Amino acid sequence: IQSARSISSHLGAINSDIRQKLGDYASQTRDTLSVKTGMYTSTTWCNEDDHREELLQLSEQFLLHEPQSVALNMGPSETRPLLEHLVAKCLHTPYSLIVYDKETGKPLGFRLTSVAHRDSSLDADPVPLKIESTRVKTFWNAIEKLQRNFWRMHPDVNKVLRHEIAYVAPCYQRAGIASKMLDFGLDQKTLEKEHKFDGIVVESTSETSHSILARNGYTCNMRLDQTVYRDKNGQKLHVKLSSHDDLRLFFKCIR
């Protein structure tokens, strides 16, 4: 677990050299850019003190549009424990961000990113996960199945970044923001040499996400269809999902 001082130092290192490393994408709230003609955004790196509640609200908005959540009819009160766990876990490391509309000041997208180790005892867990909802539990069981299989499929990998959630609001989609946001601020040489990361992993839950990841150098390692969803008695749940909105495990090796 990184100390507050080391996290702050790392954030400073990222921001100080961001223009050279990331070209035309904004890194700080004072920066402006045009992703698409007429659209200007600013980006803020997240921390526990200033962004916890905002990220929880944004994560709830994400679930309103996320295919698995919609198909399983997971309500806000049911998913709150899971979102609190994920947000706290991600804010324990300096890799999560929010993207704002420069003109309105409203958030248009965000990325929640955590650090995962083969030795899970090294993972941050500031808010232990306690799920009571059967629907949320069956969804998270499927995600954890992908996570377990990742380590089995990559015996030489010991430490990765994991994008837990990456989302752009519908009215801002198809402007290239999701692709830009995916690896924004994550210099591969620095991640590998200084922080000993082997790659970036994503458990993708929608056709749109699958497509964006594939276009940006991520490789699909595994797929799970809707038959993975079971009730507490082990019976298959009948959920309405497009065959393209399956669960997929993606990985980008940076070594």
Short mmCIF file of N, CA, C and O in Angstrom, two decimals, residues 34-89:
data_model
loop_
_atom_site.label_atom_id
_atom_site.label_comp_id
_atom_site.label_asym_id
_atom_site.label_seq_id
_atom_site.Cartn_x
_atom_site.Cartn_y
_atom_site.Cartn_z
N SER A 34 -9.59 20.01 -27.71
CA SER A 34 -10.76 19.66 -28.51
C SER A 34 -10.64 18.20 -28.91
O SER A 34 -9.78 17.83 -29.70
N VAL A 35 -11.50 17.35 -28.33
CA VAL A 35 -11.52 15.94 -28.72
C VAL A 35 -12.23 15.83 -30.06
O VAL A 35 -11.88 15.07 -30.93
N LYS A 36 -13.29 16.60 -30.21
CA LYS A 36 -14.09 16.66 -31.42
C LYS A 36 -14.45 18.12 -31.61
O LYS A 36 -14.58 18.87 -30.65
N THR A 37 -14.63 18.56 -32.83
CA THR A 37 -14.93 19.95 -33.09
C THR A 37 -16.07 20.44 -32.19
O THR A 37 -17.14 19.86 -32.16
N GLY A 38 -15.80 21.49 -31.45
CA GLY A 38 -16.82 22.05 -30.59
C GLY A 38 -16.90 21.43 -29.21
O GLY A 38 -17.71 21.85 -28.39
N MET A 39 -16.09 20.42 -28.90
CA MET A 39 -16.14 19.77 -27.59
C MET A 39 -14.82 19.94 -26.86
O MET A 39 -13.79 19.52 -27.35
N TYR A 40 -14.88 20.57 -25.70
CA TYR A 40 -13.69 20.80 -24.90
C TYR A 40 -13.84 20.13 -23.55
O TYR A 40 -14.89 20.20 -22.92
N THR A 41 -12.77 19.48 -23.09
CA THR A 41 -12.83 18.75 -21.83
C THR A 41 -11.66 19.09 -20.94
O THR A 41 -10.63 19.57 -21.39
N SER A 42 -11.84 18.85 -19.65
CA SER A 42 -10.74 18.94 -18.69
C SER A 42 -10.76 17.67 -17.85
O SER A 42 -11.80 17.04 -17.68
N THR A 43 -9.61 17.31 -17.32
CA THR A 43 -9.48 16.04 -16.61
C THR A 43 -8.87 16.26 -15.23
O THR A 43 -7.91 17.01 -15.08
N THR A 44 -9.45 15.61 -14.22
CA THR A 44 -8.97 15.72 -12.86
C THR A 44 -8.61 14.35 -12.30
O THR A 44 -9.41 13.41 -12.42
N TRP A 45 -7.43 14.24 -11.71
CA TRP A 45 -7.05 13.01 -11.03
C TRP A 45 -7.77 12.96 -9.69
O TRP A 45 -7.89 13.94 -9.00
N CYS A 46 -8.27 11.79 -9.32
CA CYS A 46 -9.16 11.67 -8.16
C CYS A 46 -8.42 11.33 -6.88
O CYS A 46 -7.40 10.64 -6.89
N ASN A 47 -8.98 11.80 -5.76
CA ASN A 47 -8.47 11.44 -4.45
C ASN A 47 -9.65 11.21 -3.51
O ASN A 47 -10.78 11.63 -3.77
N GLU A 48 -9.38 10.56 -2.39
CA GLU A 48 -10.41 10.15 -1.44
C GLU A 48 -11.17 11.34 -0.87
O GLU A 48 -12.39 11.33 -0.75
N ASP A 49 -10.46 12.41 -0.52
CA ASP A 49 -11.08 13.55 0.17
C ASP A 49 -12.05 14.31 -0.72
O ASP A 49 -13.10 14.77 -0.26
N ASP A 50 -11.71 14.47 -1.99
CA ASP A 50 -12.48 15.36 -2.85
C ASP A 50 -13.45 14.66 -3.80
O ASP A 50 -14.39 15.30 -4.29
N HIS A 51 -13.27 13.38 -4.08
CA HIS A 51 -14.01 12.79 -5.19
C HIS A 51 -14.79 11.52 -4.85
O HIS A 51 -15.42 10.94 -5.73
N ARG A 52 -14.76 11.07 -3.62
CA ARG A 52 -15.43 9.81 -3.28
C ARG A 52 -16.93 9.84 -3.62
O ARG A 52 -17.43 8.96 -4.32
N GLU A 53 -17.64 10.84 -3.11
CA GLU A 53 -19.09 10.89 -3.33
C GLU A 53 -19.42 11.11 -4.79
O GLU A 53 -20.39 10.54 -5.31
N GLU A 54 -18.64 11.93 -5.48
CA GLU A 54 -18.90 12.18 -6.89
C GLU A 54 -18.73 10.90 -7.70
O GLU A 54 -19.54 10.59 -8.59
N LEU A 55 -17.70 10.11 -7.39
CA LEU A 55 -17.48 8.86 -8.10
C LEU A 55 -18.57 7.84 -7.79
O LEU A 55 -18.95 7.06 -8.67
N LEU A 56 -19.09 7.83 -6.57
CA LEU A 56 -20.19 6.93 -6.25
C LEU A 56 -21.43 7.29 -7.07
O LEU A 56 -22.11 6.41 -7.61
N GLN A 57 -21.71 8.57 -7.20
CA GLN A 57 -22.85 9.01 -7.99
C GLN A 57 -22.67 8.68 -9.46
O GLN A 57 -23.60 8.22 -10.14
N LEU A 58 -21.47 8.90 -9.98
CA LEU A 58 -21.19 8.59 -11.37
C LEU A 58 -21.27 7.09 -11.63
O LEU A 58 -21.74 6.64 -12.68
N SER A 59 -20.82 6.29 -10.67
CA SER A 59 -20.89 4.84 -10.81
C SER A 59 -22.33 4.36 -10.84
O SER A 59 -22.68 3.43 -11.59
N GLU A 60 -23.19 4.99 -10.06
CA GLU A 60 -24.61 4.64 -10.09
C GLU A 60 -25.22 4.99 -11.44
O GLU A 60 -26.06 4.24 -11.98
N GLN A 61 -24.81 6.12 -12.03
CA GLN A 61 -25.28 6.48 -13.37
C GLN A 61 -24.81 5.45 -14.40
O GLN A 61 -25.56 5.07 -15.31
N PHE A 62 -23.57 5.01 -14.25
CA PHE A 62 -23.03 3.99 -15.15
C PHE A 62 -23.89 2.73 -15.14
O PHE A 62 -24.21 2.17 -16.19
N LEU A 63 -24.29 2.28 -13.96
CA LEU A 63 -25.07 1.05 -13.85
C LEU A 63 -26.45 1.17 -14.47
O LEU A 63 -27.06 0.16 -14.85
N LEU A 64 -26.97 2.39 -14.61
CA LEU A 64 -28.26 2.58 -15.26
C LEU A 64 -28.20 2.23 -16.74
O LEU A 64 -29.23 1.93 -17.36
N HIS A 65 -26.98 2.27 -17.32
CA HIS A 65 -26.80 2.00 -18.75
C HIS A 65 -26.03 0.71 -19.03
O HIS A 65 -26.03 0.25 -20.18
N GLU A 66 -25.41 0.14 -18.02
CA GLU A 66 -24.56 -1.04 -18.21
C GLU A 66 -25.45 -2.27 -18.44
O GLU A 66 -26.34 -2.57 -17.65
N PRO A 67 -25.24 -3.01 -19.56
CA PRO A 67 -26.15 -4.10 -19.96
C PRO A 67 -26.36 -5.19 -18.92
O PRO A 67 -27.48 -5.66 -18.73
N GLN A 68 -25.29 -5.62 -18.24
CA GLN A 68 -25.44 -6.70 -17.25
C GLN A 68 -26.32 -6.24 -16.09
O GLN A 68 -27.20 -6.98 -15.62
N SER A 69 -26.09 -5.02 -15.61
CA SER A 69 -26.86 -4.48 -14.50
C SER A 69 -28.33 -4.33 -14.87
O SER A 69 -29.22 -4.66 -14.09
N VAL A 70 -28.58 -3.85 -16.08
CA VAL A 70 -29.96 -3.67 -16.55
C VAL A 70 -30.65 -5.02 -16.68
O VAL A 70 -31.78 -5.21 -16.24
N ALA A 71 -29.96 -6.00 -17.28
CA ALA A 71 -30.56 -7.32 -17.49
C ALA A 71 -30.86 -8.03 -16.18
O ALA A 71 -31.86 -8.75 -16.06
N LEU A 72 -30.00 -7.83 -15.18
CA LEU A 72 -30.20 -8.46 -13.88
C LEU A 72 -31.09 -7.62 -12.94
O LEU A 72 -31.37 -8.05 -11.83
N ASN A 73 -31.48 -6.44 -13.44
CA ASN A 73 -32.36 -5.56 -12.67
C ASN A 73 -31.79 -5.24 -11.30
O ASN A 73 -32.47 -5.32 -10.27
N MET A 74 -30.52 -4.84 -11.30
CA MET A 74 -29.85 -4.52 -10.05
C MET A 74 -30.14 -3.07 -9.67
O MET A 74 -29.79 -2.15 -10.41
N GLY A 75 -30.80 -2.85 -8.54
CA GLY A 75 -31.17 -1.52 -8.10
C GLY A 75 -30.04 -0.79 -7.38
O GLY A 75 -29.09 -1.42 -6.91
N PRO A 76 -30.15 0.55 -7.25
CA PRO A 76 -29.11 1.35 -6.60
C PRO A 76 -28.80 0.91 -5.17
O PRO A 76 -27.63 0.87 -4.78
N SER A 77 -29.83 0.60 -4.39
CA SER A 77 -29.58 0.19 -3.00
C SER A 77 -28.86 -1.15 -2.93
O SER A 77 -28.06 -1.39 -2.02
N GLU A 78 -29.11 -2.02 -3.92
CA GLU A 78 -28.46 -3.33 -3.96
C GLU A 78 -26.99 -3.22 -4.32
O GLU A 78 -26.15 -3.95 -3.81
N THR A 79 -26.69 -2.31 -5.25
CA THR A 79 -25.32 -2.20 -5.76
C THR A 79 -24.43 -1.28 -4.93
O THR A 79 -23.22 -1.27 -5.11
N ARG A 80 -25.03 -0.54 -4.02
CA ARG A 80 -24.25 0.44 -3.24
C ARG A 80 -23.05 -0.18 -2.52
O ARG A 80 -21.95 0.37 -2.59
N PRO A 81 -23.20 -1.33 -1.84
CA PRO A 81 -22.03 -1.92 -1.17
C PRO A 81 -20.90 -2.25 -2.15
O PRO A 81 -19.72 -2.06 -1.83
N LEU A 82 -21.25 -2.74 -3.34
CA LEU A 82 -20.23 -3.07 -4.34
C LEU A 82 -19.53 -1.80 -4.81
O LEU A 82 -18.30 -1.76 -4.92
N LEU A 83 -20.31 -0.75 -5.08
CA LEU A 83 -19.71 0.49 -5.57
C LEU A 83 -18.84 1.14 -4.50
O LEU A 83 -17.77 1.68 -4.82
N GLU A 84 -19.26 1.11 -3.25
CA GLU A 84 -18.44 1.68 -2.17
C GLU A 84 -17.11 0.93 -2.06
O GLU A 84 -16.06 1.54 -1.83
N HIS A 85 -17.17 -0.38 -2.22
CA HIS A 85 -15.94 -1.20 -2.18
C HIS A 85 -15.00 -0.82 -3.33
O HIS A 85 -13.80 -0.61 -3.11
N LEU A 86 -15.55 -0.72 -4.55
CA LEU A 86 -14.72 -0.44 -5.72
C LEU A 86 -14.13 0.97 -5.67
O LEU A 86 -12.94 1.16 -5.96
N VAL A 87 -14.95 1.95 -5.32
CA VAL A 87 -14.47 3.33 -5.27
C VAL A 87 -13.37 3.48 -4.22
O VAL A 87 -12.32 4.08 -4.48
N ALA A 88 -13.57 2.94 -3.04
CA ALA A 88 -12.55 3.03 -1.99
C ALA A 88 -11.26 2.34 -2.41
O ALA A 88 -10.16 2.86 -2.18
N LYS A 89 -11.39 1.19 -3.02
CA LYS A 89 -10.22 0.44 -3.49
C LYS A 89 -9.44 1.22 -4.53
O LYS A 89 -8.21 1.30 -4.48
#
